[in-house]
XYZ file of C-alpha atoms in Angstrom:
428
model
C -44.736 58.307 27.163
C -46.677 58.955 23.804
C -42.976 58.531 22.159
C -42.625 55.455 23.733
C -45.680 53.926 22.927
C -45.674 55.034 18.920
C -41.971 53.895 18.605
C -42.674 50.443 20.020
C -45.586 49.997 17.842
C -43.397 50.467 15.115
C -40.788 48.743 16.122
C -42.983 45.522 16.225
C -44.609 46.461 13.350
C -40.955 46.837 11.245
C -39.907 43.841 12.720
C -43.317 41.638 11.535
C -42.418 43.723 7.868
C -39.142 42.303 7.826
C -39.431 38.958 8.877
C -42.745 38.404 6.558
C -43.762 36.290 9.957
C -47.299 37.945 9.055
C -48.684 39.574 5.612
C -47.227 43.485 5.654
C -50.859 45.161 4.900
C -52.367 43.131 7.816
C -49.377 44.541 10.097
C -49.640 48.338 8.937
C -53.279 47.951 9.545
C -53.160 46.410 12.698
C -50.060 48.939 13.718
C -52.022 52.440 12.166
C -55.184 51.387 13.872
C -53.731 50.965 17.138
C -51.582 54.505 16.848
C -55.126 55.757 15.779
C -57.261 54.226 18.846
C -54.153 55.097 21.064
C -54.296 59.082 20.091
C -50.479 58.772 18.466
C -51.992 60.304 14.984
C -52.437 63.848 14.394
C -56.554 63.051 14.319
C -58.143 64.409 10.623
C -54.693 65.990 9.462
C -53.521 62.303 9.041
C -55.844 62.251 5.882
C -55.042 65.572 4.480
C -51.225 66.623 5.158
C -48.870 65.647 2.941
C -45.890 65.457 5.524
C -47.955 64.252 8.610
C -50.388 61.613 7.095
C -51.198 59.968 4.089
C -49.225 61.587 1.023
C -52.175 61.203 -2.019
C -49.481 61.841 -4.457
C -47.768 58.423 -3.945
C -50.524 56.697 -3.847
C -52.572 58.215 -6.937
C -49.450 58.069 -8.951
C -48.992 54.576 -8.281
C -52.670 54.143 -9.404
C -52.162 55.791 -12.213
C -49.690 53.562 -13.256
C -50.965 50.435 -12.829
C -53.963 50.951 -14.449
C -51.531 51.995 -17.380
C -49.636 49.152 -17.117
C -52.642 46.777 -17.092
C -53.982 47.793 -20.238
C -50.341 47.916 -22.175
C -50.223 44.375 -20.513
C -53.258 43.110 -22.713
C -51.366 44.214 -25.693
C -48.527 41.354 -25.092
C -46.101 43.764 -25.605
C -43.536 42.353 -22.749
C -44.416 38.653 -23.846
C -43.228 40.147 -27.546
C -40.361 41.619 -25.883
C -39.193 38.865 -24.291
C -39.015 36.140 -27.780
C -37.854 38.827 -29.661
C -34.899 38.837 -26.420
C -34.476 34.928 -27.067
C -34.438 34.816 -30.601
C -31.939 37.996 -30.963
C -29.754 36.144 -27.858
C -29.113 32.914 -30.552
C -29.852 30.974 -27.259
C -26.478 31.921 -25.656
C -27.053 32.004 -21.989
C -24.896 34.943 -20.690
C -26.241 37.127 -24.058
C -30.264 36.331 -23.297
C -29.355 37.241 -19.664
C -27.838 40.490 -20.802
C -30.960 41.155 -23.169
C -33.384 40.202 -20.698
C -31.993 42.937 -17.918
C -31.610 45.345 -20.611
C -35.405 44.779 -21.116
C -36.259 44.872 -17.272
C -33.490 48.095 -16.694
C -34.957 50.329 -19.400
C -38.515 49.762 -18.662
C -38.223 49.756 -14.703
C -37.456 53.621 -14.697
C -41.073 54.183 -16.549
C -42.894 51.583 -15.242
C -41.680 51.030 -12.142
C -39.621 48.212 -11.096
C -42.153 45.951 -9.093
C -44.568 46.171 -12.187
C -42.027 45.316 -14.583
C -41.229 42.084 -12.350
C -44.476 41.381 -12.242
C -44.363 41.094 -16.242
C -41.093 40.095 -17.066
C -40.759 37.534 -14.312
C -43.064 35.217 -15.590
C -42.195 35.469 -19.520
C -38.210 34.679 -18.259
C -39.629 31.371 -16.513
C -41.435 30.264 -19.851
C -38.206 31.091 -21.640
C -36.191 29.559 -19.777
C -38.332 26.195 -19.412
C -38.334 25.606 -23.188
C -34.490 26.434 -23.430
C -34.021 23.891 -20.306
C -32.124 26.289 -18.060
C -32.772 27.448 -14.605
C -34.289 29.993 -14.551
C -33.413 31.614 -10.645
C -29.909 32.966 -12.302
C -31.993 35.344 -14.711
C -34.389 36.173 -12.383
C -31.836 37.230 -10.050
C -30.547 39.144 -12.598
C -33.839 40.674 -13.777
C -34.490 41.889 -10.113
C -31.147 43.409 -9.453
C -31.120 45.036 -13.159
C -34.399 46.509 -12.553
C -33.647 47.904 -8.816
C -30.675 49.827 -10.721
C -32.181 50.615 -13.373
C -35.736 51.920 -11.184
C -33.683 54.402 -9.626
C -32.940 56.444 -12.747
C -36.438 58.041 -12.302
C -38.876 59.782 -9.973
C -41.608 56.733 -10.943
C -38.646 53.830 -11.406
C -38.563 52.911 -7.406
C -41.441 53.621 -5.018
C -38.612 54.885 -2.258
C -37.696 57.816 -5.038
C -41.457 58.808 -5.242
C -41.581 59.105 -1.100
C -38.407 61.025 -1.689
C -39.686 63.221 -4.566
C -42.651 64.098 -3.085
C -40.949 64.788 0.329
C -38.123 67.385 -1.189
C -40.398 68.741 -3.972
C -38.171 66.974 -6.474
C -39.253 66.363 -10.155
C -38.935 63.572 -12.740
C -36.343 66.255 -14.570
C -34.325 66.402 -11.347
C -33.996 62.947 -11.006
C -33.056 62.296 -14.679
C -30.161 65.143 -14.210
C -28.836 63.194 -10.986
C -29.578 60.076 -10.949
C -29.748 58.350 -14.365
C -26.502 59.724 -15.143
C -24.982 57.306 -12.416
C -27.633 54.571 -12.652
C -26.378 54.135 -16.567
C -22.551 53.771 -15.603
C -23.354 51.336 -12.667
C -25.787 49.187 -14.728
C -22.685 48.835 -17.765
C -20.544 47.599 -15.013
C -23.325 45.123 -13.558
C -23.871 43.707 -16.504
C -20.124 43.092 -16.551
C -19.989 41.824 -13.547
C -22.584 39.372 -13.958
C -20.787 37.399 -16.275
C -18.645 36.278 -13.123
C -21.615 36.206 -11.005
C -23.532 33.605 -12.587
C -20.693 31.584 -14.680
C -21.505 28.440 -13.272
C -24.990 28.973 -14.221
C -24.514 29.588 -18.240
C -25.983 26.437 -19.789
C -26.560 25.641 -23.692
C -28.801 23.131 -25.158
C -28.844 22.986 -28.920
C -31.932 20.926 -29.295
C -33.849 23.427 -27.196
C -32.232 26.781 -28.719
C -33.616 25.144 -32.266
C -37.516 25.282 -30.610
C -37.240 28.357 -29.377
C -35.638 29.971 -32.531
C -39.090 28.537 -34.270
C -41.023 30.916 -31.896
C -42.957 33.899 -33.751
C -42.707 36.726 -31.939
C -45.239 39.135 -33.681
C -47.897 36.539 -32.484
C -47.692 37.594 -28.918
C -49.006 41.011 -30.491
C -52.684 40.561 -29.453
C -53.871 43.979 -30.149
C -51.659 45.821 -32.772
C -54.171 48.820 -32.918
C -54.645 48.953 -28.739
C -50.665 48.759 -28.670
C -50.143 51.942 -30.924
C -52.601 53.581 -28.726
C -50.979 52.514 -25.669
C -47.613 53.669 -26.568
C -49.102 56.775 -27.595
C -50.210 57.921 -24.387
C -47.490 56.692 -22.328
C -45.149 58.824 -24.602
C -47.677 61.756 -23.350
C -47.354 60.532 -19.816
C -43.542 60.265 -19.681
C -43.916 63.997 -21.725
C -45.892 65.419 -18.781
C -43.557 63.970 -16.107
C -40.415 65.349 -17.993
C -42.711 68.627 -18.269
C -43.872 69.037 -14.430
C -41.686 71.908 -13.434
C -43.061 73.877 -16.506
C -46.720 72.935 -16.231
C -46.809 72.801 -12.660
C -49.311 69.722 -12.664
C -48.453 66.744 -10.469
C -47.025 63.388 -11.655
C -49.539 61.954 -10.010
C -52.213 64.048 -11.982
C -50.432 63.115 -15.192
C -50.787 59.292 -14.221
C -54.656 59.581 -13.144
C -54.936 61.697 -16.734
C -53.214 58.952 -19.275
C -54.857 56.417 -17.232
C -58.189 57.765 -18.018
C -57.317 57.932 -21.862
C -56.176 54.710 -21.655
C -59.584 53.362 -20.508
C -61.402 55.342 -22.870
C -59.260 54.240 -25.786
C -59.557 50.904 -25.045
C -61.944 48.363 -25.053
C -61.449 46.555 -22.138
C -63.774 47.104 -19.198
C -62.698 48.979 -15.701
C -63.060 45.714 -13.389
C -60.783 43.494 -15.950
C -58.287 46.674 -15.694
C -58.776 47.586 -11.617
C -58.045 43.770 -11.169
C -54.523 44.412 -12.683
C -54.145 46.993 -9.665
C -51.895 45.858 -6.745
C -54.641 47.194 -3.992
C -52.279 45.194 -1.743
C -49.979 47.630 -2.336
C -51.237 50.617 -2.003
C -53.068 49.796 1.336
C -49.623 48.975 2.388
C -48.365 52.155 1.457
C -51.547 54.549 3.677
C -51.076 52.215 6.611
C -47.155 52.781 6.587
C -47.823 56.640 5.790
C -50.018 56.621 9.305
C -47.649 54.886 11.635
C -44.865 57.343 10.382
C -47.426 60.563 10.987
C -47.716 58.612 14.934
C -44.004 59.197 14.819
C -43.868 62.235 13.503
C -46.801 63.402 16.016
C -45.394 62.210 19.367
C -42.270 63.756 18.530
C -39.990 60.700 17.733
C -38.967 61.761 14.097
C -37.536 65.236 15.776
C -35.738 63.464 18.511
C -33.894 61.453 15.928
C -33.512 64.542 13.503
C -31.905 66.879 16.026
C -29.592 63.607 16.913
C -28.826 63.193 13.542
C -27.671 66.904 12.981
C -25.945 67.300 15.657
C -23.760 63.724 14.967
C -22.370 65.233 11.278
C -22.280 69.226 12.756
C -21.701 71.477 9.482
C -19.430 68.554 7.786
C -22.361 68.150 5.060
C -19.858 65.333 2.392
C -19.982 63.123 6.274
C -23.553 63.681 5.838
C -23.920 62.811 2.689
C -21.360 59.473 3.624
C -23.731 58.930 6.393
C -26.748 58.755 4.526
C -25.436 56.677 1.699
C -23.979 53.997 3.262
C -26.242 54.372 6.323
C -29.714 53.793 3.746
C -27.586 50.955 2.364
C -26.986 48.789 4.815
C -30.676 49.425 6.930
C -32.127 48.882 3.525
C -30.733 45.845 2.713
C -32.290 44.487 5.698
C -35.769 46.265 5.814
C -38.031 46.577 3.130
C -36.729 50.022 1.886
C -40.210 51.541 1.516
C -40.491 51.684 5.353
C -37.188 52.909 6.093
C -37.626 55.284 3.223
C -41.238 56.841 4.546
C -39.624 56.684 8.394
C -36.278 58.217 7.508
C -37.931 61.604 4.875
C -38.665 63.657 7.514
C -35.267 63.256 9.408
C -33.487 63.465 6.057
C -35.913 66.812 5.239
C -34.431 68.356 8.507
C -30.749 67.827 8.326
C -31.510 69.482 4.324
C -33.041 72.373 6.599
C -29.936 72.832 8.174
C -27.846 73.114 4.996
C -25.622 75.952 4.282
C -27.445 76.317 0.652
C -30.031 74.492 -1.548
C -27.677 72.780 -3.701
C -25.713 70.907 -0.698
C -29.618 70.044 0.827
C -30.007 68.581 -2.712
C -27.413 66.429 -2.638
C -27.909 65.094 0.765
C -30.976 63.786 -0.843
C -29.341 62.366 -3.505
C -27.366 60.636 -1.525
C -30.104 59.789 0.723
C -32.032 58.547 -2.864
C -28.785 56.352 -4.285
C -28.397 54.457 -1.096
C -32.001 53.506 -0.190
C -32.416 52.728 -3.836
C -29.128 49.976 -4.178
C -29.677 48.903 -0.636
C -33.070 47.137 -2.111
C -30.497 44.514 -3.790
C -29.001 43.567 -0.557
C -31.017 41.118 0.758
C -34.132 38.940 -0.651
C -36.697 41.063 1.752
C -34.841 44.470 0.995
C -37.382 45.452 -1.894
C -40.608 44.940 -2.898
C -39.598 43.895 -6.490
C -37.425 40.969 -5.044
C -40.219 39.762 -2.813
C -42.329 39.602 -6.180
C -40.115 37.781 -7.929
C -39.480 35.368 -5.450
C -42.598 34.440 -5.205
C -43.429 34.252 -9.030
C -40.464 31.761 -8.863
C -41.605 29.618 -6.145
C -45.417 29.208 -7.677
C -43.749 28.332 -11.041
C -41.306 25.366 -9.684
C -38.148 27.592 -9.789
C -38.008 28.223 -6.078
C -35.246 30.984 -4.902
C -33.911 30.878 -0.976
C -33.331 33.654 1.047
C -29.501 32.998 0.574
C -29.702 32.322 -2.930
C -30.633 35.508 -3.947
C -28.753 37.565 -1.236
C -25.258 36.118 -1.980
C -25.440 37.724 -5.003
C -27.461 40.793 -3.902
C -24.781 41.365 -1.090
C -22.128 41.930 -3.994
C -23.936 44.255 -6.273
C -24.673 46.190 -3.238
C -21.468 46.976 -2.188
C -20.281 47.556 -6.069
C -23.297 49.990 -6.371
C -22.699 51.874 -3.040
C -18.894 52.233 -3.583
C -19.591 53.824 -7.190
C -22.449 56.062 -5.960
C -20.172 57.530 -3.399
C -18.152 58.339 -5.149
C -20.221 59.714 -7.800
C -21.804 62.151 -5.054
C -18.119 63.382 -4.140
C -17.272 63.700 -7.294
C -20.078 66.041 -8.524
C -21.401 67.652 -5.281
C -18.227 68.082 -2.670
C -14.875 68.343 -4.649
């Protein structure tokens, strides 16, 4: 009956999360809460295991960041970034898209890809006003370029940090398997995207001339702070590369060059904590306690033990399975949910593996599709929820349809390519 109960409550819960019918913290409060009242938590433990409560590491590491990011924002760094992408474009359309998602790709696996939205996002809009273009194509792009491009790293997507932390994976691990595949399927992307969006390439000479007037080094606010900056996120990015040799967590690291950050700087802690996306990470404990309810009752074993005995000992169906599988669920769910729900039946078919390098790569595989599946639909990641609203507030409003026609197509691309990138290296 206790199964029952907690999978219902979650089932209501992911269905509120998915529809955005009601905000998602208010639903994962509303949902953990009731598990909590009901007895579906494992009582204190839900505050202090890592694989039946609330995982610390996620959330501190995702602290960590954004305060990071928050101060390199007040250097104007990204608005720098951006100009310098116009200028160096000429004003061709299809070239300053290209720029732009090389921008958003090679910062998302560092910074994460719903922060680099949240800073890119807007300096694409004013680009894109004084050129006269629409702006939803490169938005578009900017999202789907930095879902690809987040899942090069442990940090880059917050699915591969529920998945890191799960399997005991580092940021080394996921540079040897996944940015090696993340760098051939963003090349052909960016190919593609020239047929994507060709209806959408527009060129306005009078406007090109303004923009080419632009001076980038005067977004600079804070040459000294930026130096700084840079500085310790080398260290940071160091100490992540560095975890399975100092043994410290990421999330330790983050915390760490967060707190030189502050001191380096002169901006105060409440201009910096207001930078942080509390939402966010209040999302991510609530979610964390409706999964322990699952895990608890029983529900996540059930479905484990199903799951196992569905692929047998054919571990490359497995694998098939969970790409495809995380895919297609996560282009309709917010993949940070179906990422946190799915770990622990994931962690069990591993268990069952035949050797720790086939457990690996059901992981991988596991990682790849949960990661592309966030370009399937508008509501499938958090980064494409961000941007869509950044466009709507700024008069450059992006349907549900608009963005998943595309989405849809760079899914399936990204899927096929991943697959077989997993048979290639792990099963032939």
């Amino acid at each position: 009956m206790s199964a029952l109960l907690a999978l219902g409550i979650f089932l209501v819960a992911f269905f509120f999360i998915a529809t955005e019918k009601v905000d998602k913290v208010k639903v994962v409060l509303v949902a953990a809460g009731a598990m909590a009242v009901l007895g579906l938590i494992p009582g204190s433990e839900v505050f202090f295991s890592e694989h039946e409560g609330i995982d610390w590491n996620v959330i501190f590491l995702l602290l960590g960041m954004m305060v990071i990011v928050g101060i390199v924002k007040q250097t104007g760094i990204f608005d720098y970034l951006a100009i310098w992408a116009a200028k160096r474009s000429k004003g061709d359309p299809y070239r300053l898209m290209v720029m732009l998602m090389v921008i958003t790709a090679v910062a998302s696996p560092f910074l994460d890809n719903v922060t680099t939205i949240m800073l890119v996002a807007p300096v694409t809009v004013v680009v894109c006003d004084r050129l006269r273009i629409p702006a939803q194509p490169y938005l578009i792009a900017e999202v789907l370029a930095s879902n690809i491009g987040g899942a090069a790293t442990l940090i880059g997507d917050p699915p591969n940090i529920i998945i890191g932390s799960r399997a005991g994976l580092t940021f080394n691990d996921f540079l040897v398997h996944m940015a090696p595949v993340v760098v051939v399927i963003f090349v052909a992307f960016v190919l593609l995207t020239r047929v994507l969006f060709k209806g959408s390439f527009q060129y306005n000479p009078e406007r090109v001339a303004a923009v080419m007037a632009l001076q980038e080094r005067r977004a600079i606010t804070d040459p000294k702070l930026l130096v700084r900056c840079l500085a310790v996120l080398a260290a940071v990015v160091a100490g992540f590369g560095l975890h399975a040799v100092l043994h410290i967590e990421p999330s330790i690291v983050a915390l760490v060059g967060a707190g030189v950050m502050l001191l380096l700087s002169r901006i105060s802690v409440s201009e910096v904590l207001a930078e942080v996306e509390w939402p966010t990470l209040v999302f991510f404990m609530g979610l964390f306690v409706m999964v322990a309810g699952l895990v608890e009752t029983g529900v996540i074993a059930t479905v484990g033990t199903w799951a196992i005995e569905a692929v047998g000992d054919d571990y490359f169906l497995a694998a098939t399975s969970l790409l495809f599988g995380s895919s297609v669920l996560g282009a309709f769910f917010d993949n940070i949910p179906y990422v946190a729900t799915m770990a622990p039946v994931v962690e069990g078919i591993v268990a069952q593996a035949p050797d720790a390098a086939t457990g690996q790569a059901l992981w991988w595989a596991f990682a790849l599709g949960a990661d592309f599946g966030g370009n399937g639909t508008a509501v499938a990641a958090s980064a494409n929820v961000v941007a869509i609203g950044i466009a709507a507030r700024t008069g450059h409003p992006i349907s549900f349809w608009q963005f998943t026609r595309y989405g849809i197509v760079v899914t399936v691309l990204s899927t096929l390519m991943a697959w077989a990138y997993v048979w290639l290296r792990y099963f032939m």
